[in-house]
Amino acid sequence: MIPPPLHLSDNTATMPVPESPSSGDFHVAIGSSNFPGDSSLLSPPQNPSHATRIEEKREEKEVLQSSSKPMKAKTTKAERRALQEAQRAAKAASKADGCKALAESGRAAPGKNAKQTSQKKDGPPATSPVATDKKAGDHPLGKDRKKEAPPPRMQFDDKKRVEKAKRRSVVNPTESRNRVELFQHLPQYEHRTQLPNLESKFFHIDSVHPAVFKVVFQSKRELFALFDRRYSRGNARCIAMLRAFQDAIRDYCTPDDKILFRDLTSKFSSYVSFFTECRPLSMSMGNAIRFVKSRIVNLPLSLSESEAKTALSSDIDRFINEKIILADKVIVRHAFTKVKDGDVLLTYGLSCVVEMILFYAHDLGKQFRVVVVDSRPKLEGQALLRRLVAKGLNCTYTHINAVSYIMHEVTRVFLGASAVLSNGTVYSRVGTSCVAMVAHAFRVPVLICCEAYKFHERVQLDSLCSNELGDPDAVARVPGRMDVNYLDNWTSEDNLRLLNLMYDATPSDYVSAIVTDYGMYPV
């Protein structure tokens, strides 16, 4: 049987209410008539400090509320404009006072530092080189400094920037008359006029080392096949540039009023500018330049000049050996595992890594056939075909317009790359994306062989925003056919434009795996 509920009116049970800071200084009990003789429940608490603390908290709360800042009064647009004008006038007056003080100090010590008077108008006040070097000694550059954002690429459709670059330029090439409007943002010059212009300035430019000139001449005349046949043009250009940097470091002498890492960095910046003016840098060359500059900046200040130069030269040698030579050998070992007996392997153009893979598999006794796909105007695949045939490999040669007719026989595609971007896009010689898309349509695996130093953080979705334009006359000429001369005078035609793109971008959707010196990664 369920007992009846208890009510507060019944004098059978008491329920004490718990103490609350806001309930006062006394305890209250419900149904206290049960204890008529117990007056302690109605008396104040025995601890007087408790009430004192509560009062202090209340007083502090009232003081904080009274001392809080009042809300700002809403100002009109005219008042805000007047306030801005007053702030600008005060800023201009302070700048004028600073310039007067700087001029007076320059008159007092004219020979102390002549560079202080030529500082920028809105720049910070100049400091003496001694103080700067002391700061550099206390805090080495590159250790605690934030990563600087890369400079924006030059857009040649911006007339102001182009005129400014021409004033600083060492080489002044002739602009092309028949410019392609879609690629106005890329440099378009007369290719036949650049080399004589460079040769005439060889003895008149003191800021450029002769070894740098030599690399530029090789680049213009495309002599990298004679430079070293073990490397493709991309790797050969990078190696030649690094060797030129080594020669410049050996011949470098620090001026008396300069610091080695500061002066050498500025000289290398002028070398890089000269390279860029003559021909756009590849992404692998940009990564190599970033490596060399970081080594220069992080040189210990305790090293002597000879020790610093020796350390930089050894760092460049180690970069070439580890990032290019040994990297290619590691890529060959990884890619060899994908070659089986009876395979039909297709490659496009000329890639030194792919060539090494084919030679390595043939030397180990693998039985396979090679399909070499080529395209105009360079026809680089012909050089690869001669070397493969000389080694005794079974080869088939075709042009890129017939790649869809032979793709059904192919079991695997090996391609080289000039760079691999952060979104997986493969940046390689023009025509690579066409071969990869045809292979993807026929469900043939596409393997990209690329060294890790060619990886770049850039994101690119097409081949239009960034590319290199080759000589348009190369498209007009047909090798071995002197009778085909229909485009000999194409420059005199106002409505005719010839375009010779050097690279294209292959989306990652058409790539099965990327083979690097760190391993093989599926895409």
Coordinates of C-alpha atoms in Angstrom, one line a residue, residues 18-227:
P18 CA 20.9 25.1 1.7
E19 CA 22.8 28.3 2.3
S20 CA 23.1 30.7 -0.6
P21 CA 25.3 33.8 -0.9
S22 CA 22.4 35.9 -2.0
S23 CA 20.0 34.8 0.7
G24 CA 21.3 37.0 3.4
D25 CA 23.2 36.3 6.6
F26 CA 20.8 34.0 8.3
H27 CA 19.8 30.3 7.9
V28 CA 16.1 29.7 7.2
A29 CA 14.5 26.4 8.1
I30 CA 11.1 25.2 7.0
G31 CA 8.9 23.7 9.7
S32 CA 11.1 25.2 12.5
S33 CA 8.2 25.0 15.0
N34 CA 9.3 21.4 15.7
F35 CA 12.3 22.8 17.5
P36 CA 10.9 25.6 19.8
G37 CA 13.9 25.5 22.1
D38 CA 16.6 25.6 19.3
S39 CA 17.2 29.3 18.7
S40 CA 20.6 28.7 17.0
L41 CA 18.8 28.3 13.6
L42 CA 17.6 31.9 13.8
S43 CA 20.8 33.4 15.0
P44 CA 23.6 34.8 12.7
P45 CA 26.4 32.4 11.6
Q46 CA 29.3 31.8 14.0
N47 CA 31.9 32.8 11.3
P48 CA 31.8 36.6 10.9
S49 CA 34.5 36.6 8.2
H50 CA 32.1 35.0 5.7
A51 CA 29.7 38.0 5.7
T52 CA 32.7 40.3 5.4
R53 CA 33.9 38.5 2.3
I54 CA 30.4 38.8 0.7
E55 CA 30.3 42.5 1.3
E56 CA 33.8 43.0 -0.2
K57 CA 32.7 41.1 -3.3
R58 CA 29.7 43.3 -3.7
E59 CA 31.8 46.5 -3.3
E60 CA 34.3 45.3 -5.9
K61 CA 31.5 44.5 -8.3
E62 CA 30.0 48.0 -7.9
V63 CA 33.4 49.6 -8.4
L64 CA 34.0 47.7 -11.6
Q65 CA 30.6 48.6 -13.0
S66 CA 31.1 52.3 -12.2
S67 CA 34.7 52.4 -13.6
S68 CA 33.7 50.7 -17.0
K69 CA 34.3 53.0 -20.0
P70 CA 31.2 54.6 -21.4
M71 CA 30.3 53.9 -25.0
K72 CA 31.8 56.2 -27.6
A73 CA 29.4 58.8 -29.0
K74 CA 28.5 58.2 -32.6
T75 CA 30.4 60.6 -34.9
T76 CA 29.3 61.9 -38.3
K77 CA 31.1 61.4 -41.5
A78 CA 32.3 65.0 -41.6
E79 CA 33.8 64.6 -38.1
R80 CA 35.6 61.4 -39.1
R81 CA 37.0 63.1 -42.2
A82 CA 38.3 66.0 -40.2
L83 CA 40.0 63.7 -37.8
Q84 CA 41.7 61.8 -40.7
E85 CA 42.9 65.1 -42.2
A86 CA 44.4 66.1 -38.9
Q87 CA 46.2 62.8 -38.5
R88 CA 47.6 63.1 -42.0
A89 CA 48.9 66.6 -41.4
A90 CA 50.6 65.5 -38.1
K91 CA 52.2 62.5 -39.9
A92 CA 53.5 64.8 -42.8
A93 CA 54.9 67.2 -40.2
S94 CA 56.8 64.4 -38.4
K95 CA 58.2 63.2 -41.7
A96 CA 59.5 66.7 -42.6
D97 CA 61.1 67.0 -39.2
G98 CA 62.8 63.6 -39.7
C99 CA 64.1 64.6 -43.1
K100 CA 65.6 67.8 -41.8
A101 CA 67.3 66.0 -38.9
L102 CA 68.7 63.4 -41.4
A103 CA 70.0 66.2 -43.7
E104 CA 71.7 68.0 -40.8
S105 CA 73.4 64.7 -39.7
G106 CA 74.5 64.1 -43.3
R107 CA 76.1 67.6 -43.4
A108 CA 77.9 67.0 -40.1
A109 CA 79.4 63.7 -41.3
P110 CA 79.4 63.7 -45.1
G111 CA 81.9 60.8 -45.5
K112 CA 80.4 58.5 -42.9
N113 CA 77.7 56.9 -45.0
A114 CA 76.8 58.4 -48.4
K115 CA 74.0 55.9 -49.0
Q116 CA 71.8 57.3 -46.2
T117 CA 70.9 60.4 -48.2
S118 CA 69.5 58.3 -51.1
Q119 CA 67.0 56.3 -49.2
K120 CA 63.4 56.0 -50.3
K121 CA 60.8 58.7 -49.5
D122 CA 58.5 56.6 -47.4
G123 CA 61.1 54.1 -46.2
P124 CA 62.4 53.8 -42.6
P125 CA 65.4 55.8 -41.5
A126 CA 68.7 54.4 -42.9
T127 CA 71.1 52.7 -40.6
S128 CA 74.8 52.4 -40.8
P129 CA 76.3 49.2 -42.3
V130 CA 78.2 48.6 -39.1
A131 CA 75.1 48.5 -37.0
T132 CA 73.4 46.3 -39.6
D133 CA 76.3 43.8 -39.5
K134 CA 76.2 43.7 -35.7
K135 CA 72.5 42.9 -35.9
A136 CA 73.2 40.2 -38.5
G137 CA 75.8 38.8 -36.2
D138 CA 73.5 38.7 -33.2
H139 CA 70.6 37.2 -35.2
P140 CA 71.6 35.2 -38.3
L141 CA 69.3 35.7 -41.3
G142 CA 67.0 32.8 -42.2
K143 CA 66.8 31.4 -38.6
D144 CA 64.1 33.4 -37.1
R145 CA 62.9 35.2 -40.2
K146 CA 59.4 34.4 -41.6
K147 CA 59.2 32.8 -45.0
E148 CA 59.1 35.5 -47.6
A149 CA 56.4 35.3 -50.3
P150 CA 57.7 34.6 -53.8
P151 CA 57.8 37.6 -56.1
P152 CA 55.0 37.7 -58.7
R153 CA 55.8 36.5 -62.2
M154 CA 56.4 39.2 -64.8
Q155 CA 53.3 40.0 -66.9
F156 CA 54.4 41.3 -70.2
D157 CA 51.0 42.8 -71.0
D158 CA 51.5 45.4 -68.2
K159 CA 53.1 48.3 -70.0
K160 CA 54.3 50.1 -66.9
R161 CA 56.1 47.1 -65.5
V162 CA 57.6 46.2 -68.9
E163 CA 59.0 49.8 -69.3
K164 CA 60.5 49.6 -65.9
A165 CA 62.0 46.2 -66.6
K166 CA 63.5 47.5 -69.8
R167 CA 65.3 50.3 -68.0
R168 CA 67.0 47.8 -65.7
S169 CA 67.5 45.2 -68.4
V170 CA 71.0 44.3 -69.5
V171 CA 69.7 42.6 -72.7
N172 CA 67.4 44.6 -75.0
P173 CA 65.9 42.1 -77.4
T174 CA 63.7 43.1 -80.4
E175 CA 60.0 42.6 -79.8
S176 CA 58.2 40.4 -82.3
R177 CA 56.0 42.1 -84.9
N178 CA 53.6 39.2 -85.1
R179 CA 52.6 38.8 -81.5
V180 CA 50.0 36.2 -80.5
E181 CA 47.2 38.1 -78.7
L182 CA 46.3 35.2 -76.4
F183 CA 49.8 35.1 -75.0
Q184 CA 50.5 38.8 -74.6
H185 CA 51.4 38.2 -71.0
L186 CA 54.4 36.1 -72.1
P187 CA 57.6 37.5 -73.6
Q188 CA 57.6 37.4 -77.4
Y189 CA 60.9 38.5 -79.0
E190 CA 62.7 38.0 -82.2
H191 CA 64.8 34.9 -81.5
R192 CA 67.4 35.5 -84.2
T193 CA 68.4 38.9 -82.8
Q194 CA 69.1 37.9 -79.2
L195 CA 72.3 36.0 -79.7
P196 CA 74.2 38.7 -81.7
N197 CA 73.1 41.3 -79.1
L198 CA 74.5 39.2 -76.3
E199 CA 77.8 38.6 -78.1
S200 CA 78.3 42.3 -78.6
K201 CA 77.9 43.0 -74.9
F202 CA 80.2 40.3 -73.6
F203 CA 83.1 42.6 -72.8
H204 CA 80.9 45.5 -71.6
I205 CA 79.0 43.9 -68.7
D206 CA 81.0 43.7 -65.6
S207 CA 78.2 42.5 -63.3
V208 CA 77.8 39.2 -65.1
H209 CA 80.4 36.4 -64.7
P210 CA 81.8 34.9 -67.9
A211 CA 80.6 31.4 -66.8
V212 CA 77.1 32.8 -66.7
F213 CA 77.5 34.1 -70.3
K214 CA 78.6 30.7 -71.4
V215 CA 75.5 29.0 -70.0
V216 CA 73.3 31.6 -71.8
F217 CA 75.1 30.9 -75.1
Q218 CA 74.6 27.2 -74.7
S219 CA 70.9 27.8 -73.9
K220 CA 70.4 30.0 -77.0
R221 CA 72.2 27.7 -79.3
E222 CA 70.8 24.5 -77.6
L223 CA 74.2 22.9 -77.2
F224 CA 73.2 20.9 -74.1
A225 CA 73.2 17.7 -76.1
L226 CA 76.9 18.3 -76.5
F227 CA 77.2 19.3 -72.9

